[in-house]
Amino acid sequence: MGKCIICGASVDGRICSSHEEDVVFEFRGNDPNQLKPNRFYSGIVDGYADFGVFIDLSSNVTGLLHRSELDRRLESLDWEPGDEVFVQVKNVRENGNVDLAWSIRQSEREFRGVLAQDGTEEVEPDSNDSEDGSGDSAVTHKPTPDEPGTDDESEAADEPNDGGDGSTTEAEADDSGSEGGQSQAAQGASEDSDDGDDGDDVEAVREQKQSTPDDDGERVDIGTLSDRVGETIRIEGEVVGARQTGGPTVFELRDETGVVDCAAFVQAGVRAYPEIEVGDIVRLEGDVEVRRNEIQVETDALAALEGNESAAVERRLADALTDEARPDGVVTLGEHPAIETVGDDLLEAAEAVRRAVIESRPIVVRHAATADGYVAGAAVERAVLPLIREEHAKSDAEYHYFTRRPLDEPVYDMDAATKDATRMLQDRDRHGEQLPLVLLLGTGSTVESEDGLDLLGVYDAERVVVDAATADPEIADAVATLVNPGLAGAETADLTTGAIASVLATTVNGDVTDDLAHLPAVSYWEGTPEAYADLATDAGVDADRVTELREAIALEAYYQSYQDKRELITDILFDSEGGDLAGHIAGQFREKLETELETAEANIEEREVDDFTFAALDADAYSHRFDFPSTTLLADELQRRGERDATVVYGTDELYVRADGDVDVRSAAGDAAMAVPDAGVTAVGVRQGRIEYLAGRRDEVTDAVVDAVAGQLND
């Protein structure tokens, strides 16, 4: 039995249950299941993702503080990688993932006590009970007046955690940096800098602590460093990232065999080797260590290479990059004539994706928030994530280097481009990341996307467009690579973006071919090519299961449409155990859709124009516009199920056109604009068959569009 450090009550351990949330714990365990929900813990910021912040609670345990748990916007959070922060453990999942919650208390003094948790036991923060005597570092503890044996607040605030002799313990020094701590040299540098006045000359410290490699020593490959832990090595390569933490500067160095983080310490929070920038070719010497279960080099000497030495490294990297990035050939899924026409374009797109992974360049995938769009995005994601894991030692690299951002509309407009440009510039300036490769699937191929593509082009962000629908020729000038069978003269009427993106994915990573075999069939609502249907059947996914998967993805694509829902989409599409998740969600899809269709069919207005039958539906009056199904899906289903030549679903200031024959929506909008010149008629979503207008002229515009579509069908 012990006594509670807050109230003195007899307890098993060091804190009673009523005061557990008044204490902050430093976690020394190596198993997330040792964490106790609702406790507050200190941690180190590991890095950011679009959805939150990763916090290292110990060398082996990392948690996620989701953006929904913050009391402010994620973008306004001023934490930097390496900063010590305080969070609350919300939940530990069965798979070991740790969900964290925000703590309004962000300093030790705001807690009434500080303890270390060694496994499941509470111990004093200055104790170290690990078997090897080294253990993890303890959180600096400054008692508060409420703690036993503390009578004076000012004395408690000034009392050093030094074991009585005023010195900083080795364990404390080791935890004062980031990226898993600092080397012994870095610890010494930290102590030296702290002993001086605040006005110490940083340049003098740099001169003392920074070195340049000598001319001796044999270069080793980064890919071999896991076999060289504890050795002093020399590596050469390109700096692909540089970020300043609260402790060392961390350079991300790439050679032809891999990527590694290299920590260089001058003084806490001070930029080491400020002359070294992203893109420089460098030579680096240092000690290979393991930090948080990941390889890291503690930098002893670093210098930029010039002249012939730099050129030789660049040639070596370029040759290796070309050899590694270029696929051997297109890995087809089934057979489709349209895809065969763009084999060279697919190879270029696949090479761009593989090159981005190797160069440690983030990949941002944009796709429509539809079943076809999500299938396309998930296919590429399935192929790219294993490559990122192979290339980067950091366990959370896949969250930093790959992002899917669905679009509510299949147009890459200025709104979407502005969001992407803002994020990429923030990541470049704040975290030293390279500008991303933006991969647009099923979007970005029409003139409505030209302004957005051009905005990215101002910053030289690489843009690759992959689309099955007919593209506008002028878009080709706005992107680096355009994969579009329509521009190659191929018939694309029965080709989906999901099908062509699946071929892109298998070309990027042939190891996932079997995983993706059923995806092309899932992306079709009707008219699935026999080759794709047979491919799914051979993969063990029969027609009924394909339908369930499609319907489940369509429903989830509608809800939280701007989110990637990575784990949920993966569970639906790639559940190898045949669980009932897709079936359960598909049941909801059918129930909601049938209810909406029943109401819509009862209120359709049928029109006869030039011997063509039109279905016209007032979506404002006879559909739930802000619930599933979306207006686009409702229009699709009405046309698929009805025996009519065309369907027009109209609302307050927009309408959607569906027809059995080919309809040029831009031309129809142009004819309607001429018929109703003061209505502001414009085609804003050609791929959706969407036309906008002024609400006050809705009826006149609807009539004019119906007449224009009938005229095209008549031709």
CSV table of C-alpha atoms in Angstrom, one decimal, residues 166-570:
chain,number,residue,atom,x,y,z
A,166,GLY,CA,21.6,20.5,-9.3
A,167,SER,CA,22.7,18.6,-12.5
A,168,THR,CA,20.5,17.4,-15.2
A,169,THR,CA,20.2,13.6,-15.4
A,170,GLU,CA,21.3,11.8,-18.4
A,171,ALA,CA,17.8,10.4,-19.0
A,172,GLU,CA,16.3,13.9,-18.9
A,173,ALA,CA,18.9,15.2,-21.4
A,174,ASP,CA,18.1,12.3,-23.7
A,175,ASP,CA,14.4,13.2,-23.9
A,176,SER,CA,14.9,16.9,-24.3
A,177,GLY,CA,15.3,16.7,-28.0
A,178,SER,CA,12.9,15.3,-30.6
A,179,GLU,CA,12.8,12.6,-33.2
A,180,GLY,CA,13.6,10.1,-30.5
A,181,GLY,CA,16.2,12.1,-28.5
A,182,GLN,CA,19.7,13.3,-29.1
A,183,SER,CA,23.1,11.8,-29.2
A,184,GLN,CA,25.6,12.2,-26.4
A,185,ALA,CA,27.3,15.0,-28.3
A,186,ALA,CA,23.9,16.7,-28.7
A,187,GLN,CA,23.2,16.3,-25.0
A,188,GLY,CA,26.5,18.0,-24.2
A,189,ALA,CA,25.7,20.8,-26.6
A,190,SER,CA,22.4,21.3,-24.9
A,191,GLU,CA,24.0,21.5,-21.5
A,192,ASP,CA,26.6,23.9,-22.8
A,193,SER,CA,24.1,26.2,-24.4
A,194,ASP,CA,21.9,26.2,-21.2
A,195,ASP,CA,24.8,27.2,-19.0
A,196,GLY,CA,25.4,30.4,-21.0
A,197,ASP,CA,23.6,33.7,-21.1
A,198,ASP,CA,20.5,34.1,-23.3
A,199,GLY,CA,22.6,36.3,-25.6
A,200,ASP,CA,25.1,33.6,-26.5
A,201,ASP,CA,26.4,34.0,-30.0
A,202,VAL,CA,24.6,31.3,-32.0
A,203,GLU,CA,27.2,31.5,-34.8
A,204,ALA,CA,29.9,30.8,-32.3
A,205,VAL,CA,28.0,27.8,-31.1
A,206,ARG,CA,27.5,26.6,-34.6
A,207,GLU,CA,31.2,26.9,-35.3
A,208,GLN,CA,31.9,24.9,-32.3
A,209,LYS,CA,29.4,22.1,-32.9
A,210,GLN,CA,29.2,21.8,-36.6
A,211,SER,CA,31.8,20.0,-38.7
A,212,THR,CA,32.4,19.1,-42.3
A,213,PRO,CA,33.4,15.6,-43.4
A,214,ASP,CA,37.0,14.9,-44.2
A,215,ASP,CA,38.2,13.3,-47.5
A,216,ASP,CA,38.6,9.9,-46.0
A,217,GLY,CA,36.1,7.2,-45.5
A,218,GLU,CA,34.0,4.8,-47.6
A,219,ARG,CA,30.5,5.7,-48.6
A,220,VAL,CA,27.8,3.2,-47.6
A,221,ASP,CA,24.2,2.8,-48.9
A,222,ILE,CA,21.3,4.1,-46.8
A,223,GLY,CA,19.6,0.8,-47.5
A,224,THR,CA,22.2,-1.0,-45.4
A,225,LEU,CA,22.0,1.2,-42.3
A,226,SER,CA,19.7,-1.3,-40.4
A,227,ASP,CA,22.7,-3.6,-40.4
A,228,ARG,CA,25.1,-0.9,-39.1
A,229,VAL,CA,23.4,0.2,-35.9
A,230,GLY,CA,26.1,1.6,-33.6
A,231,GLU,CA,28.6,2.2,-36.4
A,232,THR,CA,29.9,5.6,-37.6
A,233,ILE,CA,29.2,5.8,-41.3
A,234,ARG,CA,29.4,8.2,-44.3
A,235,ILE,CA,26.5,8.6,-46.8
A,236,GLU,CA,25.9,10.8,-49.8
A,237,GLY,CA,22.7,11.9,-51.4
A,238,GLU,CA,20.0,14.5,-51.9
A,239,VAL,CA,18.3,16.4,-49.1
A,240,VAL,CA,14.6,15.8,-49.7
A,241,GLY,CA,13.4,17.4,-46.4
A,242,ALA,CA,14.6,19.6,-43.6
A,243,ARG,CA,12.5,20.4,-40.6
A,244,GLN,CA,13.4,22.2,-37.4
A,245,THR,CA,12.1,20.7,-34.2
A,246,GLY,CA,12.2,21.9,-30.6
A,247,GLY,CA,15.6,20.1,-30.3
A,248,PRO,CA,17.7,19.1,-33.4
A,249,THR,CA,17.3,19.9,-37.1
A,250,VAL,CA,16.2,16.8,-39.0
A,251,PHE,CA,17.5,16.4,-42.5
A,252,GLU,CA,15.8,13.7,-44.7
A,253,LEU,CA,18.5,12.3,-46.9
A,254,ARG,CA,17.9,10.1,-50.0
A,255,ASP,CA,20.3,8.0,-52.0
A,256,GLU,CA,19.7,5.4,-54.6
A,257,THR,CA,18.8,2.8,-52.0
A,258,GLY,CA,16.5,4.6,-49.6
A,259,VAL,CA,15.7,7.5,-47.3
A,260,VAL,CA,16.8,8.2,-43.7
A,261,ASP,CA,16.3,10.9,-41.1
A,262,CYS,CA,19.5,12.6,-39.9
A,263,ALA,CA,19.4,14.6,-36.7
A,264,ALA,CA,21.9,17.5,-36.4
A,265,PHE,CA,22.1,19.4,-33.1
A,266,VAL,CA,23.6,22.8,-32.4
A,267,GLN,CA,21.3,24.2,-29.7
A,268,ALA,CA,17.7,23.5,-28.8
A,269,GLY,CA,15.4,24.8,-31.5
A,270,VAL,CA,18.3,26.4,-33.5
A,271,ARG,CA,18.8,25.5,-37.2
A,272,ALA,CA,21.9,23.4,-37.8
A,273,TYR,CA,23.8,23.8,-41.0
A,274,PRO,CA,21.5,26.7,-42.2
A,275,GLU,CA,23.3,26.7,-45.6
A,276,ILE,CA,22.0,23.2,-46.4
A,277,GLU,CA,18.7,23.4,-48.2
A,278,VAL,CA,16.2,20.9,-49.7
A,279,GLY,CA,17.6,19.8,-53.1
A,280,ASP,CA,21.2,20.0,-52.1
A,281,ILE,CA,23.6,17.1,-52.8
A,282,VAL,CA,25.5,16.5,-49.6
A,283,ARG,CA,28.0,14.2,-47.8
A,284,LEU,CA,27.1,13.3,-44.2
A,285,GLU,CA,29.0,11.5,-41.4
A,286,GLY,CA,27.3,10.2,-38.3
A,287,ASP,CA,26.4,7.4,-36.0
A,288,VAL,CA,23.6,5.0,-36.8
A,289,GLU,CA,21.1,4.6,-34.0
A,290,VAL,CA,17.6,3.3,-33.4
A,291,ARG,CA,15.1,5.9,-32.2
A,292,ARG,CA,11.5,4.9,-31.6
A,293,ASN,CA,12.1,1.7,-33.4
A,294,GLU,CA,13.3,3.6,-36.5
A,295,ILE,CA,16.7,4.0,-38.0
A,296,GLN,CA,18.2,7.5,-37.5
A,297,VAL,CA,21.6,9.0,-38.1
A,298,GLU,CA,23.1,11.3,-35.5
A,299,THR,CA,25.0,13.8,-37.6
A,300,ASP,CA,28.6,14.5,-36.8
A,301,ALA,CA,29.6,16.3,-40.0
A,302,LEU,CA,27.7,17.6,-43.0
A,303,ALA,CA,28.6,19.5,-46.2
A,304,ALA,CA,27.2,20.3,-49.6
A,305,LEU,CA,29.0,18.8,-52.5
A,306,GLU,CA,30.0,20.8,-55.5
A,307,GLY,CA,31.4,20.4,-59.0
A,308,ASN,CA,32.3,16.9,-60.1
A,309,GLU,CA,31.5,15.3,-56.8
A,310,SER,CA,27.9,16.7,-56.8
A,311,ALA,CA,27.5,15.8,-60.5
A,312,ALA,CA,28.6,12.2,-59.9
A,313,VAL,CA,26.0,11.8,-57.1
A,314,GLU,CA,23.3,13.4,-59.2
A,315,ARG,CA,24.0,11.0,-62.1
A,316,ARG,CA,24.0,8.1,-59.7
A,317,LEU,CA,20.6,9.1,-58.2
A,318,ALA,CA,19.1,9.9,-61.6
A,319,ASP,CA,20.1,6.6,-63.1
A,320,ALA,CA,18.8,4.7,-60.2
A,321,LEU,CA,15.6,6.7,-60.0
A,322,THR,CA,14.9,6.1,-63.7
A,323,ASP,CA,15.6,2.4,-63.4
A,324,GLU,CA,13.4,2.0,-60.3
A,325,ALA,CA,10.6,4.3,-61.3
A,326,ARG,CA,9.9,3.2,-64.8
A,327,PRO,CA,7.5,0.2,-64.9
A,328,ASP,CA,8.4,-2.7,-67.2
A,329,GLY,CA,5.1,-2.4,-68.9
A,330,VAL,CA,1.3,-1.9,-68.4
A,331,VAL,CA,-0.2,-4.6,-66.2
A,332,THR,CA,-3.7,-4.9,-67.7
A,333,LEU,CA,-6.8,-6.1,-65.8
A,334,GLY,CA,-8.9,-7.9,-68.4
A,335,GLU,CA,-9.0,-6.5,-71.9
A,336,HIS,CA,-10.4,-3.2,-73.1
A,337,PRO,CA,-9.5,-1.7,-76.5
A,338,ALA,CA,-9.7,1.9,-75.1
A,339,ILE,CA,-7.0,1.2,-72.5
A,340,GLU,CA,-4.7,-0.4,-75.1
A,341,THR,CA,-4.6,2.9,-76.9
A,342,VAL,CA,-3.1,4.8,-74.0
A,343,GLY,CA,-0.4,2.3,-72.9
A,344,ASP,CA,2.4,4.8,-73.2
A,345,ASP,CA,0.5,7.4,-71.3
A,346,LEU,CA,-0.3,4.9,-68.5
A,347,LEU,CA,3.4,4.1,-68.2
A,348,GLU,CA,4.2,7.8,-67.9
A,349,ALA,CA,1.6,8.3,-65.2
A,350,ALA,CA,2.8,5.2,-63.3
A,351,GLU,CA,6.4,6.4,-63.5
A,352,ALA,CA,5.4,9.8,-62.2
A,353,VAL,CA,3.7,8.2,-59.2
A,354,ARG,CA,6.6,5.8,-58.5
A,355,ARG,CA,9.1,8.6,-58.9
A,356,ALA,CA,7.2,10.8,-56.4
A,357,VAL,CA,7.4,7.9,-53.8
A,358,ILE,CA,11.1,7.5,-54.3
A,359,GLU,CA,11.8,11.2,-54.2
A,360,SER,CA,9.8,11.5,-50.9
A,361,ARG,CA,7.3,13.8,-52.6
A,362,PRO,CA,3.8,13.8,-51.2
A,363,ILE,CA,1.0,12.4,-53.5
A,364,VAL,CA,-2.4,14.0,-53.4
A,365,VAL,CA,-5.2,12.1,-55.1
A,366,ARG,CA,-8.3,14.0,-56.1
A,367,HIS,CA,-11.4,12.0,-57.2
A,368,ALA,CA,-15.1,12.5,-57.3
A,369,ALA,CA,-17.2,11.5,-54.3
A,370,THR,CA,-19.0,8.8,-56.2
A,371,ALA,CA,-18.8,5.0,-56.2
A,372,ASP,CA,-16.6,5.2,-59.4
A,373,GLY,CA,-14.4,7.9,-57.9
A,374,TYR,CA,-13.8,6.1,-54.6
A,375,VAL,CA,-13.0,2.8,-56.4
A,376,ALA,CA,-10.5,4.7,-58.6
A,377,GLY,CA,-8.9,6.4,-55.5
A,378,ALA,CA,-8.9,3.2,-53.4
A,379,ALA,CA,-7.2,1.3,-56.3
A,380,VAL,CA,-4.3,3.7,-56.5
A,381,GLU,CA,-4.1,3.9,-52.7
A,382,ARG,CA,-3.8,0.1,-52.4
A,383,ALA,CA,-0.9,0.2,-54.8
A,384,VAL,CA,1.0,3.1,-53.5
A,385,LEU,CA,0.9,2.6,-49.7
A,386,PRO,CA,3.1,-0.5,-49.8
A,387,LEU,CA,5.7,1.3,-51.9
A,388,ILE,CA,5.8,4.2,-49.3
A,389,ARG,CA,6.2,1.7,-46.5
A,390,GLU,CA,9.1,0.1,-48.3
A,391,GLU,CA,10.8,3.4,-49.1
A,392,HIS,CA,10.5,5.1,-45.7
A,393,ALA,CA,11.5,3.8,-42.3
A,394,LYS,CA,9.0,5.9,-40.4
A,395,SER,CA,5.9,3.8,-39.4
A,396,ASP,CA,3.5,6.7,-40.2
A,397,ALA,CA,5.0,7.7,-43.5
A,398,GLU,CA,2.0,6.6,-45.4
A,399,TYR,CA,-0.1,9.3,-43.7
A,400,HIS,CA,2.4,12.0,-44.6
A,401,TYR,CA,3.2,11.0,-48.2
A,402,PHE,CA,-0.2,9.9,-49.5
A,403,THR,CA,-3.6,11.7,-49.2
A,404,ARG,CA,-6.9,11.2,-50.9
A,405,ARG,CA,-9.2,14.2,-51.0
A,406,PRO,CA,-12.6,13.5,-52.6
A,407,LEU,CA,-14.4,16.2,-54.5
A,408,ASP,CA,-18.1,16.8,-54.1
A,409,GLU,CA,-18.2,17.7,-57.8
A,410,PRO,CA,-16.0,16.1,-60.6
A,411,VAL,CA,-14.5,19.4,-61.4
A,412,TYR,CA,-11.1,20.6,-60.2
A,413,ASP,CA,-12.2,24.2,-59.8
A,414,MET,CA,-10.5,27.2,-58.1
A,415,ASP,CA,-12.0,26.3,-54.7
A,416,ALA,CA,-10.3,22.8,-54.7
A,417,ALA,CA,-7.1,24.1,-56.2
A,418,THR,CA,-6.9,27.0,-53.6
A,419,LYS,CA,-7.3,24.4,-50.8
A,420,ASP,CA,-4.5,22.2,-52.3
A,421,ALA,CA,-2.2,25.2,-52.9
A,422,THR,CA,-2.7,26.5,-49.4
A,423,ARG,CA,-1.9,23.2,-47.8
A,424,MET,CA,1.1,22.4,-50.0
A,425,LEU,CA,2.6,25.9,-49.4
A,426,GLN,CA,2.1,25.5,-45.6
A,427,ASP,CA,3.7,22.1,-45.6
A,428,ARG,CA,6.6,23.4,-47.7
A,429,ASP,CA,7.2,26.5,-45.5
A,430,ARG,CA,6.4,25.0,-42.1
A,431,HIS,CA,7.6,21.4,-42.4
A,432,GLY,CA,10.1,21.6,-45.3
A,433,GLU,CA,8.1,19.2,-47.5
A,434,GLN,CA,8.5,19.1,-51.3
A,435,LEU,CA,5.6,20.2,-53.5
A,436,PRO,CA,3.3,17.3,-54.2
A,437,LEU,CA,2.3,15.3,-57.2
A,438,VAL,CA,-1.4,16.0,-57.7
A,439,LEU,CA,-3.1,13.0,-59.3
A,440,LEU,CA,-6.6,13.7,-60.6
A,441,LEU,CA,-8.8,10.7,-61.2
A,442,GLY,CA,-12.0,11.2,-63.1
A,443,THR,CA,-11.7,15.0,-62.8
A,444,GLY,CA,-9.6,17.8,-64.2
A,445,SER,CA,-10.1,16.9,-67.9
A,446,THR,CA,-12.6,19.6,-68.9
A,447,VAL,CA,-12.2,23.3,-69.3
A,448,GLU,CA,-14.0,23.9,-66.0
A,449,SER,CA,-10.9,22.7,-64.3
A,450,GLU,CA,-8.4,24.7,-66.3
A,451,ASP,CA,-8.1,27.6,-63.9
A,452,GLY,CA,-7.5,25.3,-60.9
A,453,LEU,CA,-4.9,23.3,-62.8
A,454,ASP,CA,-3.1,26.6,-63.8
A,455,LEU,CA,-3.0,27.7,-60.2
A,456,LEU,CA,-1.0,24.6,-59.3
A,457,GLY,CA,1.1,25.2,-62.3
A,458,VAL,CA,2.2,28.6,-61.0
A,459,TYR,CA,4.1,26.7,-58.3
A,460,ASP,CA,5.3,24.0,-60.6
A,461,ALA,CA,3.3,21.3,-58.8
A,462,GLU,CA,3.2,18.2,-61.0
A,463,ARG,CA,-0.3,17.4,-62.3
A,464,VAL,CA,-1.4,14.1,-63.7
A,465,VAL,CA,-4.9,13.6,-65.0
A,466,VAL,CA,-6.4,10.1,-65.6
A,467,ASP,CA,-9.9,10.1,-67.0
A,468,ALA,CA,-12.2,7.7,-68.9
A,469,ALA,CA,-14.6,10.4,-70.0
A,470,THR,CA,-13.8,12.4,-73.1
A,471,ALA,CA,-11.4,15.3,-72.3
A,472,ASP,CA,-11.1,18.8,-73.7
A,473,PRO,CA,-8.0,18.9,-75.9
A,474,GLU,CA,-6.8,22.2,-74.4
A,475,ILE,CA,-6.4,20.6,-70.9
A,476,ALA,CA,-3.4,18.7,-72.2
A,477,ASP,CA,-1.4,21.9,-72.0
A,478,ALA,CA,-2.2,22.4,-68.3
A,479,VAL,CA,-1.0,19.0,-67.1
A,480,ALA,CA,2.2,17.0,-67.2
A,481,THR,CA,0.6,13.7,-68.1
A,482,LEU,CA,-3.0,13.2,-69.4
A,483,VAL,CA,-4.2,9.6,-69.7
A,484,ASN,CA,-7.4,9.8,-71.7
A,485,PRO,CA,-8.5,7.2,-74.3
A,486,GLY,CA,-10.9,9.7,-75.8
A,487,LEU,CA,-8.1,12.0,-77.0
A,488,ALA,CA,-6.4,8.9,-78.5
A,489,GLY,CA,-9.5,8.3,-80.6
A,490,ALA,CA,-10.8,5.3,-78.6
A,491,GLU,CA,-14.4,4.7,-77.8
A,492,THR,CA,-14.9,5.3,-74.1
A,493,ALA,CA,-18.7,4.9,-73.7
A,494,ASP,CA,-18.3,1.7,-71.6
A,495,LEU,CA,-15.1,2.6,-69.8
A,496,THR,CA,-15.2,3.9,-66.2
A,497,THR,CA,-12.5,5.9,-64.3
A,498,GLY,CA,-12.4,3.0,-61.8
A,499,ALA,CA,-11.4,0.6,-64.5
A,500,ILE,CA,-8.6,2.7,-66.0
A,501,ALA,CA,-7.3,3.7,-62.5
A,502,SER,CA,-7.2,0.0,-61.5
A,503,VAL,CA,-4.9,-0.6,-64.5
A,504,LEU,CA,-2.8,2.4,-63.5
A,505,ALA,CA,-2.5,1.0,-60.0
A,506,THR,CA,-1.4,-2.5,-61.1
A,507,THR,CA,1.1,-0.8,-63.4
A,508,VAL,CA,2.5,1.1,-60.4
A,509,ASN,CA,2.7,-2.0,-58.2
A,510,GLY,CA,2.2,-5.3,-59.9
A,511,ASP,CA,2.1,-7.1,-56.5
A,512,VAL,CA,-1.5,-5.9,-55.9
A,513,THR,CA,-2.9,-7.2,-59.2
A,514,ASP,CA,-4.9,-10.0,-57.5
A,515,ASP,CA,-6.2,-7.6,-54.8
A,516,LEU,CA,-7.6,-5.2,-57.4
A,517,ALA,CA,-9.1,-7.7,-59.9
A,518,HIS,CA,-12.7,-7.1,-58.8
A,519,LEU,CA,-12.5,-3.3,-58.7
A,520,PRO,CA,-13.2,-2.6,-62.4
A,521,ALA,CA,-16.5,-4.5,-62.2
A,522,VAL,CA,-17.5,-2.7,-59.0
A,523,SER,CA,-17.1,0.7,-60.7
A,524,TYR,CA,-19.9,-0.1,-63.3
A,525,TRP,CA,-23.6,0.6,-62.5
A,526,GLU,CA,-24.7,-1.1,-65.7
A,527,GLY,CA,-23.2,-2.5,-68.9
A,528,THR,CA,-20.2,-4.1,-67.2
A,529,PRO,CA,-17.8,-5.4,-69.9
A,530,GLU,CA,-17.7,-9.2,-69.9
A,531,ALA,CA,-14.0,-9.3,-69.3
A,532,TYR,CA,-14.3,-7.3,-66.1
A,533,ALA,CA,-17.2,-9.4,-64.8
A,534,ASP,CA,-15.3,-12.6,-65.5
A,535,LEU,CA,-12.2,-11.1,-63.8
A,536,ALA,CA,-14.3,-10.4,-60.6
A,537,THR,CA,-15.8,-13.9,-60.7
A,538,ASP,CA,-12.3,-15.5,-61.0
A,539,ALA,CA,-11.2,-13.4,-58.0
A,540,GLY,CA,-14.1,-15.0,-56.0
A,541,VAL,CA,-16.4,-12.0,-56.1
A,542,ASP,CA,-19.6,-13.0,-57.8
A,543,ALA,CA,-22.2,-10.6,-59.3
A,544,ASP,CA,-24.3,-10.2,-56.2
A,545,ARG,CA,-21.2,-9.4,-54.1
A,546,VAL,CA,-20.1,-6.8,-56.8
A,547,THR,CA,-23.4,-5.2,-56.5
A,548,GLU,CA,-23.2,-5.0,-52.7
A,549,LEU,CA,-19.7,-3.5,-52.8
A,550,ARG,CA,-20.8,-0.9,-55.3
A,551,GLU,CA,-23.9,0.1,-53.3
A,552,ALA,CA,-22.0,0.2,-50.1
A,553,ILE,CA,-19.3,2.5,-51.5
A,554,ALA,CA,-22.0,4.7,-53.1
A,555,LEU,CA,-23.7,5.3,-49.8
A,556,GLU,CA,-20.4,5.9,-47.9
A,557,ALA,CA,-19.3,8.2,-50.7
A,558,TYR,CA,-22.3,10.5,-50.0
A,559,TYR,CA,-21.7,10.8,-46.2
A,560,GLN,CA,-18.8,13.0,-45.2
A,561,SER,CA,-18.0,13.2,-48.9
A,562,TYR,CA,-14.9,15.4,-48.4
A,563,GLN,CA,-13.2,12.7,-46.2
A,564,ASP,CA,-11.2,9.8,-47.6
A,565,LYS,CA,-12.5,7.3,-45.0
A,566,ARG,CA,-9.4,5.2,-45.7
A,567,GLU,CA,-10.0,2.4,-43.2
A,568,LEU,CA,-13.7,2.1,-43.9
A,569,ILE,CA,-13.4,2.0,-47.7
A,570,THR,CA,-10.6,-0.6,-47.3
